[in-house]
Tab-separated table of C-alpha atoms in Angstrom:
chain	number	residue	atom	x	y	z
A	1	MET	CA	121.016	102.890	82.807
A	2	LYS	CA	118.262	104.114	80.349
A	3	LEU	CA	116.288	107.106	80.984
A	4	ASN	CA	112.753	107.765	80.447
A	5	LYS	CA	111.528	110.311	77.964
A	6	ASN	CA	110.331	112.944	80.456
A	7	GLU	CA	113.988	112.685	82.411
A	8	GLN	CA	115.696	113.007	78.623
A	9	ASN	CA	113.497	116.287	77.764
A	10	TYR	CA	114.057	118.012	81.168
A	11	LEU	CA	118.162	117.527	81.106
A	12	LEU	CA	117.776	118.442	76.683
A	13	THR	CA	115.673	121.485	77.713
A	14	ILE	CA	118.309	122.686	80.271
A	15	LEU	CA	121.328	122.106	78.659
A	16	PHE	CA	120.353	123.398	74.849
A	17	LYS	CA	118.459	126.348	76.761
A	18	SER	CA	121.313	127.100	78.384
A	19	TYR	CA	123.303	127.123	75.113
A	20	ILE	CA	120.777	129.099	73.056
A	21	LEU	CA	120.458	131.753	75.405
A	22	GLN	CA	123.956	132.115	75.690
A	23	SER	CA	124.536	132.190	71.816
A	24	VAL	CA	121.893	134.506	71.382
A	25	ILE	CA	123.060	137.092	74.035
A	26	CYS	CA	126.873	136.282	72.674
A	27	SER	CA	125.726	137.207	69.186
A	28	GLY	CA	123.901	140.154	70.352
A	29	ILE	CA	126.770	141.599	72.068
A	30	ILE	CA	129.101	140.896	68.995
A	31	LEU	CA	126.360	142.324	66.589
A	32	VAL	CA	125.967	145.605	68.639
A	33	CYS	CA	129.854	145.834	69.271
A	34	THR	CA	130.071	145.211	65.386
A	35	VAL	CA	127.722	148.135	64.479
A	36	SER	CA	128.685	150.429	67.066
A	37	LEU	CA	132.381	150.743	65.766
A	38	ASP	CA	131.682	150.657	62.079
A	39	MET	CA	129.280	153.585	62.806
A	40	GLY	CA	131.926	155.323	65.428
A	41	LEU	CA	134.601	154.777	62.649
A	42	THR	CA	132.714	156.381	59.422
A	43	TRP	CA	131.866	159.184	62.023
A	44	VAL	CA	135.850	159.538	62.998
A	45	LEU	CA	137.044	159.168	59.224
A	46	ASP	CA	134.308	161.382	57.578
A	47	ARG	CA	134.993	164.490	60.205
A	48	TYR	CA	138.991	164.365	60.398
A	49	VAL	CA	139.644	162.215	56.753
A	50	GLU	CA	139.415	163.312	53.569
A	51	HIS	CA	138.425	161.156	50.829
A	52	TYR	CA	138.363	157.817	53.689
A	53	TYR	CA	135.999	156.244	51.395
A	54	LEU	CA	138.800	155.337	49.044
A	55	ILE	CA	141.139	153.490	52.368
A	56	TYR	CA	138.251	152.091	54.299
A	57	ARG	CA	135.726	149.565	54.252
A	58	GLY	CA	133.158	148.795	56.592
A	59	LEU	CA	133.244	145.258	55.337
A	60	TYR	CA	136.452	145.029	57.256
A	61	VAL	CA	134.946	145.875	60.604
A	62	TYR	CA	131.606	143.272	60.102
A	63	MET	CA	134.831	140.537	58.821
A	64	VAL	CA	136.574	140.413	62.589
A	65	GLY	CA	132.762	140.761	63.984
A	66	LEU	CA	132.041	137.323	62.282
A	67	ILE	CA	135.669	135.984	63.456
A	68	LEU	CA	134.812	136.674	67.043
A	69	TRP	CA	131.149	135.368	66.875
A	70	VAL	CA	132.535	132.221	65.602
A	71	VAL	CA	134.918	131.760	68.080
A	72	CYS	CA	132.213	132.478	70.684
A	73	ILE	CA	130.138	130.081	69.230
A	74	LEU	CA	132.723	127.573	69.389
A	75	TYR	CA	133.857	128.045	73.050
A	76	LEU	CA	130.513	127.648	73.682
A	77	THR	CA	129.695	124.871	71.990
A	78	TYR	CA	132.790	123.486	73.613
A	79	LYS	CA	131.608	124.156	77.101
A	80	LEU	CA	128.375	122.417	76.001
A	81	LEU	CA	130.017	119.065	75.073
A	82	LYS	CA	132.347	119.158	78.343
A	83	LYS	CA	129.152	119.667	80.544
A	84	VAL	CA	127.606	116.492	78.507
A	85	VAL	CA	130.802	114.884	79.123
A	86	ASN	CA	130.993	115.280	83.015
A	87	TYR	CA	127.012	113.843	83.166
A	88	VAL	CA	128.579	111.193	81.716
A	89	TYR	CA	131.591	110.963	84.184
A	90	GLU	CA	129.090	111.644	86.908
A	91	LEU	CA	126.770	109.037	86.064
A	92	GLN	CA	128.885	106.453	85.324
A	93	ALA	CA	130.754	107.229	88.867
A	94	ALA	CA	127.036	107.126	90.927
A	95	THR	CA	126.655	103.831	88.978
A	96	GLY	CA	129.524	102.420	90.687
A	97	LYS	CA	127.948	103.739	94.127
A	98	LEU	CA	124.583	101.883	93.478
A	99	PHE	CA	126.087	98.392	95.660
A	100	ASP	CA	129.095	100.645	97.881
A	101	LYS	CA	127.558	100.472	101.241
A	102	SER	CA	129.236	102.869	102.877
A	103	VAL	CA	127.784	105.391	100.581
A	104	ASP	CA	123.884	106.225	102.470
A	105	TYR	CA	122.785	108.996	99.393
A	106	ILE	CA	124.599	109.323	96.071
A	107	GLU	CA	124.434	113.110	95.187
A	108	LEU	CA	124.245	114.253	91.689
A	109	SER	CA	124.272	117.473	89.726
A	110	PRO	CA	120.796	119.971	90.268
A	111	GLU	CA	120.103	119.460	86.772
A	112	LEU	CA	120.203	115.336	87.470
A	113	SER	CA	118.090	115.984	90.618
A	114	GLU	CA	115.390	113.320	88.865
A	115	ILE	CA	117.585	110.973	88.030
A	116	ALA	CA	119.542	111.053	91.157
A	117	ILE	CA	115.985	110.015	93.265
A	118	ASN	CA	115.576	107.318	90.837
A	119	ILE	CA	118.986	105.672	91.605
A	120	ASN	CA	118.634	106.203	94.748
A	121	ARG	CA	115.008	104.482	94.861
A	122	LEU	CA	117.117	101.934	93.194
A	123	LYS	CA	120.203	101.736	95.247
A	124	GLN	CA	117.548	101.188	98.368
A	125	GLU	CA	115.396	98.438	96.460
A	126	ALA	CA	119.173	96.907	95.707
A	127	GLU	CA	119.902	96.632	99.153
A	128	ASN	CA	116.277	96.030	100.294
A	129	ASN	CA	116.059	93.006	98.546
A	130	ALA	CA	119.615	92.019	99.417
A	131	ARG	CA	118.523	91.766	102.610
A	132	LEU	CA	115.685	89.684	102.606
A	133	ALA	CA	117.057	87.137	100.279
A	134	GLN	CA	120.014	87.034	102.567
A	135	GLU	CA	117.462	86.519	105.579
A	136	ASN	CA	115.449	83.884	104.131
A	137	GLU	CA	118.371	82.295	103.088
A	138	GLN	CA	119.212	82.149	106.357
A	139	ARG	CA	116.444	81.419	107.980
A	140	LYS	CA	116.119	78.135	104.914
A	141	ASN	CA	119.793	77.345	106.322
A	142	ASP	CA	119.119	77.119	109.966
A	143	MET	CA	115.382	75.452	109.157
A	144	ILE	CA	117.401	72.795	106.999
A	145	MET	CA	120.461	72.790	110.225
A	146	TYR	CA	117.240	72.149	112.611
A	147	LEU	CA	115.682	70.067	110.566
A	148	ALA	CA	118.959	67.681	110.091
A	149	HIS	CA	119.543	67.782	113.884
A	150	ASP	CA	115.726	66.891	114.504
A	151	LEU	CA	116.103	63.542	112.258
A	152	LYS	CA	118.608	61.833	114.520
A	153	THR	CA	116.268	61.753	117.897
A	154	PRO	CA	113.248	59.900	116.387
A	155	LEU	CA	115.396	58.018	113.581
A	156	SER	CA	117.662	57.128	116.866
A	157	SER	CA	114.933	56.365	118.782
A	158	VAL	CA	112.904	53.744	116.249
A	159	ILE	CA	116.547	51.944	115.936
A	160	GLY	CA	117.013	51.677	119.707
A	161	TYR	CA	113.358	50.308	120.043
A	162	LEU	CA	113.486	48.437	117.216
A	163	THR	CA	116.943	46.831	118.615
A	164	LEU	CA	115.126	46.326	122.188
A	165	LEU	CA	112.526	43.992	120.479
A	166	HIS	CA	115.239	41.984	118.398
A	167	ASP	CA	117.563	41.076	121.100
A	168	ASP	CA	114.753	40.637	123.680
A	169	GLU	CA	112.103	39.105	120.829
A	170	GLN	CA	111.798	35.612	123.330
A	171	GLN	CA	111.782	37.201	126.938
A	172	ILE	CA	110.037	40.436	126.263
A	173	SER	CA	106.598	40.389	127.175
A	174	GLN	CA	103.585	40.868	124.782
A	175	GLU	CA	102.230	43.988	126.538
A	176	LEU	CA	105.930	45.803	126.726
A	177	ARG	CA	106.104	44.365	122.848
A	178	GLU	CA	103.056	46.781	122.067
A	179	LYS	CA	104.277	49.610	123.816
A	180	TYR	CA	107.471	49.425	121.987
A	181	LEU	CA	105.742	49.086	118.709
A	182	SER	CA	103.932	51.936	119.218
A	183	ILE	CA	106.344	53.893	120.603
A	184	SER	CA	108.220	53.191	117.510
A	185	LEU	CA	105.265	53.757	114.512
A	186	ASP	CA	104.906	57.311	116.132
A	187	LYS	CA	108.786	58.093	115.534
A	188	ALA	CA	108.276	56.889	112.288
A	189	GLU	CA	105.599	58.565	111.561
A	190	ARG	CA	107.989	62.268	113.364
A	191	LEU	CA	110.668	60.746	110.678
A	192	GLU	CA	108.352	61.080	107.704
A	193	ASP	CA	106.760	64.296	108.475
A	194	LEU	CA	110.684	65.773	109.060
A	195	ILE	CA	111.567	63.912	105.610
A	196	ASN	CA	108.138	65.573	103.786
A	197	GLU	CA	109.253	69.161	104.975
A	198	PHE	CA	112.578	68.305	103.264
A	199	PHE	CA	110.254	68.187	100.095
A	200	GLU	CA	107.901	70.683	100.516
A	201	ILE	CA	110.912	73.365	100.746
A	202	THR	CA	112.234	71.563	97.292
A	203	ARG	CA	108.999	71.861	95.407
A	204	PHE	CA	108.708	75.318	96.895
A	205	ASN	CA	112.049	76.972	95.799
A	206	LEU	CA	112.406	74.416	92.257
A	207	SER	CA	108.927	74.617	90.661
A	208	ASN	CA	106.285	77.054	89.807
A	209	ILE	CA	103.011	77.147	90.604
A	210	THR	CA	100.402	76.497	87.978
A	211	LEU	CA	97.035	76.427	88.275
A	212	GLN	CA	94.112	74.458	86.955
A	213	TYR	CA	90.757	76.216	87.290
A	214	SER	CA	87.747	74.536	87.810
A	215	ASN	CA	84.245	75.014	89.642
A	216	ILE	CA	83.590	74.077	92.708
A	217	ASN	CA	81.540	74.301	95.487
A	218	LEU	CA	83.414	76.195	98.692
A	219	THR	CA	80.607	75.287	100.973
A	220	ARG	CA	81.318	71.464	99.991
A	221	LEU	CA	84.854	71.715	100.309
A	222	LEU	CA	85.048	73.637	103.782
A	223	GLU	CA	83.193	71.222	105.015
A	224	GLN	CA	84.871	68.175	103.674
A	225	LEU	CA	87.777	69.549	105.670
A	226	ILE	CA	86.145	69.786	108.460
A	227	TYR	CA	85.451	66.321	108.751
A	228	GLU	CA	88.761	65.227	107.604
A	229	PHE	CA	90.255	67.563	110.641
A	230	LYS	CA	88.159	65.836	112.945
A	231	PRO	CA	90.680	63.445	115.065
A	232	ILE	CA	93.384	66.750	114.962
A	233	LEU	CA	90.454	68.292	116.459
A	234	LYS	CA	89.914	65.790	119.041
A	235	GLU	CA	93.181	65.614	120.512
A	236	LYS	CA	93.239	69.655	121.269
A	237	ASN	CA	89.440	69.121	122.458
A	238	LEU	CA	88.871	71.730	119.423
A	239	LYS	CA	85.397	72.665	118.205
A	240	CYS	CA	85.266	73.593	114.397
A	241	THR	CA	82.021	75.601	113.495
A	242	LEU	CA	81.280	76.657	109.992
A	243	ASN	CA	78.963	79.718	109.221
A	244	SER	CA	78.454	80.115	105.090
A	245	THR	CA	76.112	80.415	102.824
A	246	SER	CA	74.929	76.981	101.272
A	247	ASP	CA	76.259	76.046	97.248
A	248	ILE	CA	78.446	79.075	96.706
A	249	MET	CA	80.499	78.356	93.487
A	250	LEU	CA	83.827	79.404	92.806
A	251	HIS	CA	86.037	79.450	90.258
A	252	CYS	CA	89.698	78.084	90.921
A	253	ASP	CA	92.291	75.329	91.044
A	254	ALA	CA	90.373	73.200	93.518
A	255	ASN	CA	93.644	71.761	94.737
A	256	LYS	CA	95.477	74.601	95.243
A	257	ILE	CA	92.476	76.352	97.372
A	258	GLN	CA	92.240	73.297	99.566
A	259	ARG	CA	95.722	73.406	100.259
A	260	VAL	CA	95.436	77.065	101.145
A	261	PHE	CA	92.379	75.812	103.362
A	262	ASP	CA	94.493	73.045	104.878
A	263	ASN	CA	97.318	75.151	105.445
A	264	LEU	CA	95.381	77.405	107.589
A	265	LEU	CA	92.741	75.380	109.660
A	266	ARG	CA	95.793	73.156	110.770
A	267	ASN	CA	97.884	76.457	111.540
A	268	ALA	CA	94.919	77.781	113.505
A	269	VAL	CA	94.547	73.745	115.121
A	270	ILE	CA	98.243	74.003	116.297
A	271	TYR	CA	98.378	77.713	118.034
A	272	SER	CA	94.688	77.058	119.392
A	273	TYR	CA	94.306	76.723	123.319
A	274	THR	CA	93.421	73.484	124.412
A	275	ASP	CA	89.040	73.565	124.695
A	276	THR	CA	88.363	76.760	122.553
A	277	GLU	CA	86.402	77.182	119.392
A	278	VAL	CA	88.244	77.443	116.007
A	279	ALA	CA	85.358	79.619	113.680
A	280	ILE	CA	85.455	79.549	109.674
A	281	THR	CA	82.857	82.159	107.847
A	282	THR	CA	82.473	82.964	104.552
A	283	GLU	CA	80.938	85.690	103.045
A	284	LEU	CA	79.568	87.336	99.644
A	285	GLN	CA	80.973	91.060	98.472
A	286	GLU	CA	80.122	91.941	94.926
A	287	ASN	CA	82.271	89.434	93.038
A	288	THR	CA	84.419	88.593	95.529
A	289	ILE	CA	84.269	85.939	98.257
A	290	VAL	CA	85.855	86.227	101.662
A	291	ILE	CA	87.139	83.059	103.901
A	292	THR	CA	87.673	84.003	108.230
A	293	PHE	CA	89.499	81.569	109.815
A	294	GLU	CA	89.646	82.552	113.842
A	295	ASN	CA	90.622	80.615	116.141
A	296	PHE	CA	91.517	81.640	119.659
A	297	GLY	CA	95.525	81.847	120.867
A	298	ASN	CA	98.780	83.356	122.218
A	299	PRO	CA	98.606	87.054	120.539
A	300	ILE	CA	100.876	87.218	117.315
A	301	ALA	CA	103.341	91.105	117.802
A	302	GLU	CA	102.707	93.393	115.390
A	303	GLU	CA	106.256	92.717	114.087
A	304	LYS	CA	105.825	89.611	113.209
A	305	LEU	CA	102.223	89.902	111.541
A	306	LYS	CA	104.351	91.687	108.965
A	307	LEU	CA	106.962	88.707	108.827
A	308	ILE	CA	104.439	85.849	109.081
A	309	PHE	CA	103.961	85.268	105.009
A	310	GLU	CA	107.625	85.220	104.111
A	311	GLN	CA	109.514	81.569	103.356
A	312	PHE	CA	110.635	79.713	106.539
A	313	TYR	CA	109.823	82.054	109.106
A	314	ARG	CA	107.738	80.699	112.214
A	315	VAL	CA	106.359	82.601	114.875
A	316	ASP	CA	107.451	79.977	117.309
A	317	THR	CA	111.254	80.619	117.185
A	318	SER	CA	112.120	77.675	119.357
A	319	ARG	CA	114.055	75.419	117.787
A	320	ASN	CA	112.053	72.399	118.456
A	321	THR	CA	110.231	71.326	114.905
A	322	THR	CA	107.343	69.545	116.799
A	323	SER	CA	104.553	71.540	116.503
A	324	GLY	CA	104.986	73.673	113.044
A	325	GLY	CA	106.344	72.525	110.167
A	326	ALA	CA	109.832	74.155	108.194
A	327	GLY	CA	107.316	77.757	107.890
A	328	LEU	CA	106.286	77.049	104.182
A	329	GLY	CA	102.755	76.489	104.733
A	330	LEU	CA	101.818	80.316	104.974
A	331	ALA	CA	104.076	81.411	102.383
A	332	ILE	CA	102.660	78.939	99.834
A	333	ALA	CA	99.414	79.891	100.778
A	334	LYS	CA	100.107	83.775	100.211
A	335	HIS	CA	101.256	82.566	96.463
A	336	ILE	CA	98.555	80.427	95.848
A	337	VAL	CA	95.959	82.489	96.832
A	338	GLU	CA	98.144	85.681	94.990
A	339	LEU	CA	98.016	83.719	91.996
A	340	HIS	CA	94.068	83.754	91.598
A	341	LYS	CA	94.486	87.241	91.802
A	342	GLY	CA	93.617	87.116	95.719
A	343	THR	CA	95.025	88.922	98.732
A	344	ILE	CA	95.278	87.035	102.537
A	345	VAL	CA	96.259	89.309	105.687
A	346	ALA	CA	96.418	88.191	109.386
A	347	HIS	CA	95.002	90.176	112.430
A	348	SER	CA	95.342	89.826	115.733
A	349	LYS	CA	94.009	91.339	118.736
A	350	ASP	CA	94.349	90.349	121.764
A	351	GLU	CA	94.554	86.191	122.176
A	352	CYS	CA	92.059	86.297	118.591
A	353	ILE	CA	93.570	85.514	115.762
A	354	LYS	CA	92.350	86.009	112.021
A	355	PHE	CA	93.061	84.754	108.760
A	356	ILE	CA	91.203	86.414	106.022
A	357	VAL	CA	91.444	85.193	102.479
A	358	THR	CA	89.599	87.420	99.733
A	359	LEU	CA	89.239	85.761	96.177
A	360	PRO	CA	87.659	86.745	93.082
A	361	LEU	CA	84.046	83.987	92.805
A	362	SER	CA	85.015	84.197	89.027
């Protein structure tokens, strides 16, 4: 693990400050002892030995002091190197515990406290990422299993009704024939929707979304979107209103942004109460535009709001996929909005659900 400059300076300061301090203290003690011994021997020999200068040289004492000083410095240097090696071994052992789930917190020497904090932060992020990846993979596998299972129902119905039409072609009445054909068509369309969801999962995971910018009239785009949703709105007797300043120009990828709004409006229609209203509002704020999709339906719990933009997550966790998709619509919408340097959030209060998209105008 590479250390940043501050951590390197911190370690060097701690290690060499201690080394230099010990070296200075050791040198001072040896110097004081050597000088004191030289002065003491000189005084004793001068007092009690005649002609001592013929046999005594103070150089001998200083040579002994020098040898002791060298031995002391070598010992302190050895301790320094040993400590550095121990730190290396300690860091090596710590990195080995990064992916050990049985270890909650990695402890290091006080001198490595900053590194210990970073290692534990890295360990926590790695565990969180592994958990999220596992949850996403599980959701994806469950959704594919559910979709594959649900493919059987419309397919069996289509085959069954077509078989009846084929076998009893001469005897079956016109009214019953039209009924069987209508049911077969509905089931075939449902089958097509399910197959498209498989392709949606593949496209979302295997390709990167790229943007092609152009200037669009946001108000006209929303008006067109509402017009296209009229048949779907009519099925649940929903009313969709647009409260927007005319001719708001937005610099964006028109197709991708339309997909975001399509997902949000479709989501609002699916989860709205019958005979209620879906409201779309735009508001200019400095250099940004805020688009709000508001509908009335079952409240969304706070813990679900935190997960609602994750891949393969569905608010309705029931296995039946008739009323919802593969749980990719909001995840894709968030990804597209963030590519445009914008934000998307969800709020739920009582029975009012809001999705708020904020985009830069240019």
